[in-house]
Short mmCIF file of C-alpha atoms and ligand atoms in Angstrom, two decimals:
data_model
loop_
_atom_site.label_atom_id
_atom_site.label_comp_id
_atom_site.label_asym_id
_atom_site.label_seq_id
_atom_site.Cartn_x
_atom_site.Cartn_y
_atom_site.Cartn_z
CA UNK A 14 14.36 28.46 -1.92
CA UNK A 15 11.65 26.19 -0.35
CA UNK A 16 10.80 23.24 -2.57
CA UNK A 17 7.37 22.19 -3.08
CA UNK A 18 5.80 18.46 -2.90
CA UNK A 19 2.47 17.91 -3.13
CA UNK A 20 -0.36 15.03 -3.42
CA UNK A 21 -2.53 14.90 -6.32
CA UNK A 22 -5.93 12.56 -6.03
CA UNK A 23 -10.14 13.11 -6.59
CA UNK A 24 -11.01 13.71 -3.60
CA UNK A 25 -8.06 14.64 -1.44
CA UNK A 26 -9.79 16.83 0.84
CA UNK A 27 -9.39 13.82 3.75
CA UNK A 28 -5.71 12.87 2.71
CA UNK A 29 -3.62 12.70 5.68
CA UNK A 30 0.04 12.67 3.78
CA UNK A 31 0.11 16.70 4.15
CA UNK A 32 0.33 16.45 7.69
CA UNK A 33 2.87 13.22 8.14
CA UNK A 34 5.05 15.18 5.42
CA UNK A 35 4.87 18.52 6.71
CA UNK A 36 5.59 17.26 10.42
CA UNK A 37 8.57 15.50 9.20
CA UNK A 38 10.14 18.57 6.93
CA UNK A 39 10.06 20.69 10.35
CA UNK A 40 11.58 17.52 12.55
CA UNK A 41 13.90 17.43 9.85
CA UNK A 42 14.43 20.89 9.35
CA UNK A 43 14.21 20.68 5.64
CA UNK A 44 13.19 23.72 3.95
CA UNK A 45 9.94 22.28 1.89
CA UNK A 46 6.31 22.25 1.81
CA UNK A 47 3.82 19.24 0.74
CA UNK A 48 0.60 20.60 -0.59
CA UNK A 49 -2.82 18.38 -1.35
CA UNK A 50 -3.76 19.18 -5.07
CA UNK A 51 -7.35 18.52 -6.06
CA UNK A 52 -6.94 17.43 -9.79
CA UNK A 53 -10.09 15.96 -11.88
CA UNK A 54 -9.00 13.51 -14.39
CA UNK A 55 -10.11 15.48 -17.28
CA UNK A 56 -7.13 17.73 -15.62
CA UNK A 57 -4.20 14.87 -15.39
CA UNK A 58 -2.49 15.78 -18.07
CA UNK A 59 -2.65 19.78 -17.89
CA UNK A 60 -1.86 18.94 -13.88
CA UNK A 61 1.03 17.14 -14.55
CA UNK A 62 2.52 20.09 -16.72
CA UNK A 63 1.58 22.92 -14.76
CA UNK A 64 3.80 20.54 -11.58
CA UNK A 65 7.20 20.10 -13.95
CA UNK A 66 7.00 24.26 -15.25
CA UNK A 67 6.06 25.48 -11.42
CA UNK A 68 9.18 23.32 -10.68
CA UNK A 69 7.71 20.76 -7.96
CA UNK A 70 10.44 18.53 -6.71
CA UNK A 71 8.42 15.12 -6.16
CA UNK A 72 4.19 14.00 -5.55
CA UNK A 73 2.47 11.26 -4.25
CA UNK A 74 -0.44 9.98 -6.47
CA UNK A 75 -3.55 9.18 -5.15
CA UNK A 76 -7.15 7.41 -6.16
CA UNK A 77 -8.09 8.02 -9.15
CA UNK A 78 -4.59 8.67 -10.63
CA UNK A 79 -2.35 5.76 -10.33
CA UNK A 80 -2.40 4.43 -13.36
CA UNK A 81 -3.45 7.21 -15.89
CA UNK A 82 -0.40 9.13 -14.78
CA UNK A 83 2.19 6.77 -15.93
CA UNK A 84 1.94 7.63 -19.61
CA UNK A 85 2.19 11.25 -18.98
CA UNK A 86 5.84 10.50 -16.64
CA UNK A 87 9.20 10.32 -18.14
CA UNK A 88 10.10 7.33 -16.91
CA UNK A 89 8.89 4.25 -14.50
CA UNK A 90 10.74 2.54 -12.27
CA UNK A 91 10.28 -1.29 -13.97
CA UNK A 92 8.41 -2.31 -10.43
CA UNK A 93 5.89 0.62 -10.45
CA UNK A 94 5.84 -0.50 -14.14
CA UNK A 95 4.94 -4.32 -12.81
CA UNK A 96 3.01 -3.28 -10.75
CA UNK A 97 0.47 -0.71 -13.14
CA UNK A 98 0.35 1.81 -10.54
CA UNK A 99 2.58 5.05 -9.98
CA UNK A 100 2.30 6.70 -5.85
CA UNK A 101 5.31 8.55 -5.97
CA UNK A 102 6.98 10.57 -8.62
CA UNK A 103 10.67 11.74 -7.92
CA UNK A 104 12.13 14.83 -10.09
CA UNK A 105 15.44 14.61 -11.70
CA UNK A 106 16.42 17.89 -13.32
CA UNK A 107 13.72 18.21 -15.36
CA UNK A 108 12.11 14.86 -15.45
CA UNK A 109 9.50 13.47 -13.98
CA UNK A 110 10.18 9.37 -12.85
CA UNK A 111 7.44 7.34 -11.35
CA UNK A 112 7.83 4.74 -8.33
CA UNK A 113 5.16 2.77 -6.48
CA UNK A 114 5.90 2.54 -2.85
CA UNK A 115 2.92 0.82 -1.69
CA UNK A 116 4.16 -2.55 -1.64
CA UNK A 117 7.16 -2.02 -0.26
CA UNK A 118 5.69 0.04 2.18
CA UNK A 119 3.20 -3.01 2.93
CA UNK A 120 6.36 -5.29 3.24
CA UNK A 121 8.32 -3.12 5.36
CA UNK A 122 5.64 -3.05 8.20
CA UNK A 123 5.12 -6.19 7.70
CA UNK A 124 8.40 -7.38 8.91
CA UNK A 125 8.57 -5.15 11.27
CA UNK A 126 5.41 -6.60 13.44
CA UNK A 127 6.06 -9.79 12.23
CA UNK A 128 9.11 -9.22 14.12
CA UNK A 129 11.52 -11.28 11.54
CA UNK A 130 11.91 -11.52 7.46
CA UNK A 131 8.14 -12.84 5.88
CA UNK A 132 10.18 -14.23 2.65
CA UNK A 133 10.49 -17.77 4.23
CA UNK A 134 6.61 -18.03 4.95
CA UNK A 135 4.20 -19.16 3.62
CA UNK A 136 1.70 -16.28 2.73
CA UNK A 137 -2.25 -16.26 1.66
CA UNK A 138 -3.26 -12.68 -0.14
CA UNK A 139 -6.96 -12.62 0.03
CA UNK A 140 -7.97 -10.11 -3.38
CA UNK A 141 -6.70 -9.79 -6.41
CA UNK A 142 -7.16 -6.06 -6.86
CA UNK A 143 -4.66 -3.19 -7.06
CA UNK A 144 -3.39 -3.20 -3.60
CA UNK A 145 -3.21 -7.17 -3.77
CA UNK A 146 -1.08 -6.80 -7.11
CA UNK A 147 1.11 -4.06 -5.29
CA UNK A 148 1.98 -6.43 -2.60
CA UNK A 149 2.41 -10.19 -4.56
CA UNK A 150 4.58 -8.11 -6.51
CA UNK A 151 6.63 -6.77 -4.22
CA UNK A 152 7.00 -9.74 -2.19
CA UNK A 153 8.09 -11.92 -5.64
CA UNK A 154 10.53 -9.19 -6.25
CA UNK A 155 11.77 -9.08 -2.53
CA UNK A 156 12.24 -13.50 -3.16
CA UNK A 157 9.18 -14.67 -1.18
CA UNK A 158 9.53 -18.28 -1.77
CA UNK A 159 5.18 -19.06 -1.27
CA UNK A 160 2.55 -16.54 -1.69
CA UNK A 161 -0.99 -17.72 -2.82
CA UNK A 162 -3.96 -16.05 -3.93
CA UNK A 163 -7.63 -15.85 -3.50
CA UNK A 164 -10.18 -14.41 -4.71
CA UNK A 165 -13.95 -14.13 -5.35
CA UNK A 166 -13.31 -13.77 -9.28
CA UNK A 167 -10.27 -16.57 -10.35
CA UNK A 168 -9.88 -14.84 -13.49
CA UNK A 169 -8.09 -12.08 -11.64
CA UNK A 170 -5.97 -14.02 -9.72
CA UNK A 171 -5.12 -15.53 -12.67
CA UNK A 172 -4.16 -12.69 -14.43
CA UNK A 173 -2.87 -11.57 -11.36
CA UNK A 174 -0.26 -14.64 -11.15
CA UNK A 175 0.62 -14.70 -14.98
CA UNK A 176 1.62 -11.46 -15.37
CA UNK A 177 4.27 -11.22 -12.07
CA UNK A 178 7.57 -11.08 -13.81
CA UNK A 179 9.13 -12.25 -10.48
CA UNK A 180 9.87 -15.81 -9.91
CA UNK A 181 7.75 -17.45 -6.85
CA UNK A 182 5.42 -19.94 -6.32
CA UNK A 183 2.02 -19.33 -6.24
CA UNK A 184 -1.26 -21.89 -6.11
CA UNK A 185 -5.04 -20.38 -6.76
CA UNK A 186 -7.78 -20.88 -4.51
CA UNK A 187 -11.35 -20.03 -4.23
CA UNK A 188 -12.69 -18.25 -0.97
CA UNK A 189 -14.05 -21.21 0.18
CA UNK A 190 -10.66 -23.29 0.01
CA UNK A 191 -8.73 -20.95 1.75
CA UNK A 192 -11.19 -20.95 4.77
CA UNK A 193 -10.57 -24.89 4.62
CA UNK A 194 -6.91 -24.62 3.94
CA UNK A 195 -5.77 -21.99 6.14
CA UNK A 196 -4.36 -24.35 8.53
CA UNK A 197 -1.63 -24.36 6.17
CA UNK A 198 -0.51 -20.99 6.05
CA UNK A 199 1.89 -18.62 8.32
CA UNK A 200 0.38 -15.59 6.80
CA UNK A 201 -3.06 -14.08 6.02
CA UNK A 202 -2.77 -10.51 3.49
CA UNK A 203 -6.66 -9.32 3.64
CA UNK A 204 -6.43 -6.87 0.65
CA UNK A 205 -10.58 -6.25 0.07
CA UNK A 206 -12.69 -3.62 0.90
CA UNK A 207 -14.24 -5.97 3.14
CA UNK A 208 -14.60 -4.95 7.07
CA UNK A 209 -14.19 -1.12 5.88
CA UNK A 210 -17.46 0.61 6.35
CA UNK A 211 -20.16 0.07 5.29
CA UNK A 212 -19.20 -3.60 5.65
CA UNK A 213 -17.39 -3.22 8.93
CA UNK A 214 -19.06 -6.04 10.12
CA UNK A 215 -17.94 -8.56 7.62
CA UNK A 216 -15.30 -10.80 7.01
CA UNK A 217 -14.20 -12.28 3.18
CA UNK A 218 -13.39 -15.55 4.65
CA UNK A 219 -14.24 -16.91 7.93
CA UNK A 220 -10.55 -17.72 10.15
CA UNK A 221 -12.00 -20.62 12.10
CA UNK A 222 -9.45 -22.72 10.73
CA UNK A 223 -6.34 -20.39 11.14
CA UNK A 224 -3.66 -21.54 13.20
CA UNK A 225 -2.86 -19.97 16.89
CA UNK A 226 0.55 -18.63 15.60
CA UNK A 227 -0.36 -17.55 12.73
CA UNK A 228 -0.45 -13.95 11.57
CA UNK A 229 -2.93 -11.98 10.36
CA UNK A 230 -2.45 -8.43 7.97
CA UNK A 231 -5.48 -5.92 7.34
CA UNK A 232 -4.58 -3.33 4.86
CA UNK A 233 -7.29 -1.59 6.13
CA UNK A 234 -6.40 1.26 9.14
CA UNK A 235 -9.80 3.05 9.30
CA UNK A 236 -11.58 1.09 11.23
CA UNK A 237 -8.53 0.49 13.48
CA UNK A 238 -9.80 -3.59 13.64
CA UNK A 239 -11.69 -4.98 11.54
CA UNK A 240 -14.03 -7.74 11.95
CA UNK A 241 -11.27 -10.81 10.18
CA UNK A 242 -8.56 -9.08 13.00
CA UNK A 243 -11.28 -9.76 16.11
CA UNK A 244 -12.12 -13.29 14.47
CA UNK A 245 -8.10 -14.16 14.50
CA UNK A 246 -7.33 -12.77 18.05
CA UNK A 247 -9.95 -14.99 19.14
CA UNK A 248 -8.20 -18.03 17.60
CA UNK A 249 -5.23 -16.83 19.26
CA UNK A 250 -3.85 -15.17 16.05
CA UNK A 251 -1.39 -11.85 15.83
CA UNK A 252 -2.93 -9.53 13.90
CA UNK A 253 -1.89 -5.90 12.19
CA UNK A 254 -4.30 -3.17 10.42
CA UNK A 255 -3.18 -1.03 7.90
CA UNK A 256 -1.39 1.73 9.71
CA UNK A 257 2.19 0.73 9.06
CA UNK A 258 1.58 0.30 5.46
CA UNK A 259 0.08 3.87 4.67
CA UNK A 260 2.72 5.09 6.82
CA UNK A 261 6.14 3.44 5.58
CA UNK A 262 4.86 4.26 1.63
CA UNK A 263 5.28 8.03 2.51
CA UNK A 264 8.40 7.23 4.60
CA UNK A 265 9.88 6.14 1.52
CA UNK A 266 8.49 8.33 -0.39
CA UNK A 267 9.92 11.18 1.58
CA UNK A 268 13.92 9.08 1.55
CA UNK A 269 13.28 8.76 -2.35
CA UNK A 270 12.62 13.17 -2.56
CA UNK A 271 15.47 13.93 0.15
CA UNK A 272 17.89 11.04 0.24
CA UNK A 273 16.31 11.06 4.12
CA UNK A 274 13.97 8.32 5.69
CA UNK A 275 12.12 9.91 7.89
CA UNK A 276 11.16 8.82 11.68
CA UNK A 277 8.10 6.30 10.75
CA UNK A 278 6.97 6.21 14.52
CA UNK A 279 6.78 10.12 14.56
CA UNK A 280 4.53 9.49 11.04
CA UNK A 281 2.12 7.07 12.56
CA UNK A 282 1.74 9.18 15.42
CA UNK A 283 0.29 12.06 13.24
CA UNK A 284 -2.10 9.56 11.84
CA UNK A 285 -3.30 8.35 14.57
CA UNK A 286 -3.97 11.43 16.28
CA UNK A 287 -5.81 12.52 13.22
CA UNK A 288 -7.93 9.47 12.64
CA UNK A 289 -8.27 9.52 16.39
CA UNK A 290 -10.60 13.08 15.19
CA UNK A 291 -12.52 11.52 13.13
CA UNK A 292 -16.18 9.46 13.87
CA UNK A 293 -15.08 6.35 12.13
P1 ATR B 28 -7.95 -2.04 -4.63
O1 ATR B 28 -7.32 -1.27 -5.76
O2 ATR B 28 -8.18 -1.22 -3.39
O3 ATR B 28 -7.25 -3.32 -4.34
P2 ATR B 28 -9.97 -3.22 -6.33
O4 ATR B 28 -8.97 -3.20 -7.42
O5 ATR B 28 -11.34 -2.77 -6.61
O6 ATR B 28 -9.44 -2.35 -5.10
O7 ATR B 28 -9.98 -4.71 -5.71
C1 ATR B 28 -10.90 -5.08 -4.78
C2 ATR B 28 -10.65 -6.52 -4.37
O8 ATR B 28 -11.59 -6.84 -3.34
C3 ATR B 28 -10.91 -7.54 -5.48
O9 ATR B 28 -10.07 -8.64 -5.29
C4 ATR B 28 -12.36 -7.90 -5.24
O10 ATR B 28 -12.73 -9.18 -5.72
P3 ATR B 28 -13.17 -9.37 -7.28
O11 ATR B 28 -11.92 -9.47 -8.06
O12 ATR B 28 -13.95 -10.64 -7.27
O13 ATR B 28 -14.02 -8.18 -7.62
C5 ATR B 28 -12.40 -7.93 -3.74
N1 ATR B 28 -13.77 -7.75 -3.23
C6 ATR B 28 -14.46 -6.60 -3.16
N2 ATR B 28 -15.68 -6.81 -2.64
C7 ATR B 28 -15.76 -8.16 -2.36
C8 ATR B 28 -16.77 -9.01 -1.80
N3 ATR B 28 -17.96 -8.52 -1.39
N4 ATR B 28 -16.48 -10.33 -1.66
C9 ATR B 28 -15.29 -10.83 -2.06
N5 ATR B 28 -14.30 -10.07 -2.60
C10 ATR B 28 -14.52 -8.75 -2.75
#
């Protein structure tokens, strides 16, 4: 019988996982379907019911859901559990288990265009937000040996540092120190909102001070460069968007529901022929 994935988020009209998944059960020849489920949150926890007795196999979790869903799963993986934020629930007979595969989907493609291991670097995250926790997380787990934070609010960098169970060194700086400091690092992680529209022509720090082999990694994809990626090239930085990120989380996603990692080039060439249709 076909077996049913889905993605559950508010809104999910715009979600582009139906279309990497679905493209990679035919290359595959697997006989499933991945279907985008628009779920309010007054409807989580009916949702999440309705899934296990229809007998879904596995979902990705999407804005606003991340976090409410956890106490509604049957278990969490300890670094979804870390991390406060469930994208990927696997079923197992009849339970539901909850993963997060954001930040080692971040990692992943970061390696790969860094073009060697990140864990001996020394890394900046600008943020302290979700998808900043996500990815200091995952890196401390992975054994990055450096990662620093900062952000416009200490407080949540703070928090952000005291509460990583994972051993690894980590020193807080305002905005304005890492903009002074950033001579010092081999990594830049810009984790904001900033430089997505409508602030598309903004930057959180200025990279006047970043060093000419230095690398620079956007986690946003849509618009393809932001404004901190032009400001790097020109200092002679390398420089990634988003892309690889969104598109290695659903890669594993996918090898965590079928035991199969799926082709991640094939992926990222469905996104980009979809954002490709789009104005922004
Ligand atoms: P996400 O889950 O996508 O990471 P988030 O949890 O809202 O989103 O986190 C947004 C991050 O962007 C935070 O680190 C936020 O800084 P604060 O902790 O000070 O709020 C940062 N951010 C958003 N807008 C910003 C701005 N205009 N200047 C500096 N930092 C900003």
């Amino acid at each position: 019988m076909k077996k049913l994935y889905g993605v559950i988020g508010d809104p999910i009209g715009h979600s582009m996982s139906p279309d990497m998944h679905n493209d990679s059960f035919s290359a595959l020849q697997i006989d499933a379907h991945y279907q985008p489920f628009h779920i309010k949150s007054e409807d989580l926890k009916t949702a999440v019911a309705g899934m296990k007795a229809i007998g879904l196999s596995g979902f990705n979790v999407t804005v606003p859901h991340k976090t409410a869903i956890m106490p509604l799963l049957d278990e969490i993986d300890p670094l979804a559990q870390a991390i406060g934020a469930v994208n990927t629930v696997v079923r197992e007979e009849n339970r539901f288990i909850g993963y997060n595969t954001d930040g080692e989907g971040f990692v992943r493609g970061l390696n790969e265009e860094y073009g060697s291991s990140v864990l001996d670097k020394k890394i900046a995250i600008i943020g302290a937000g979700g998808a900043a926790r996500a990815i200091y997380y995952t890196l401390s787990q992975q054994g990055s040996i450096r990662v620093d934070i900062a952000n416009r609010t200490p407080e949540k960098a703070e928090e952000l540092k005291n509460r990583c169970p994972y051993p690894v060194e980590t020193v807080l700086l305002s905005l304005e120190e890492l903009e002074k400091q950033l001579g010092h690092y081999d990594i830049l992680i810009q984790t904001t909102s900033i430089g997505m529209s409508p602030k598309v022509s903004e930057t959180p720090i200025s990279v006047a001070n970043i060093r000419p082999d230095a690398f620079v990694s956007d986690i946003i994809y849509n618009p393809a460069e932001t404004m901190i990626m032009k400001e790097a090239k020109k200092q002679g930085a390398r420089v990634q968007n988003g892309l690889k990120m969104f598109v290695y989380q659903g890669a594993l996603a996918f090898e965590k529901w079928t035991g199969v990692l799926p082709d991640p080039k094939r992926m990222q060439k469905i996104v980009e022929d979809k954002l490709g249709g789009t104005s922004c």
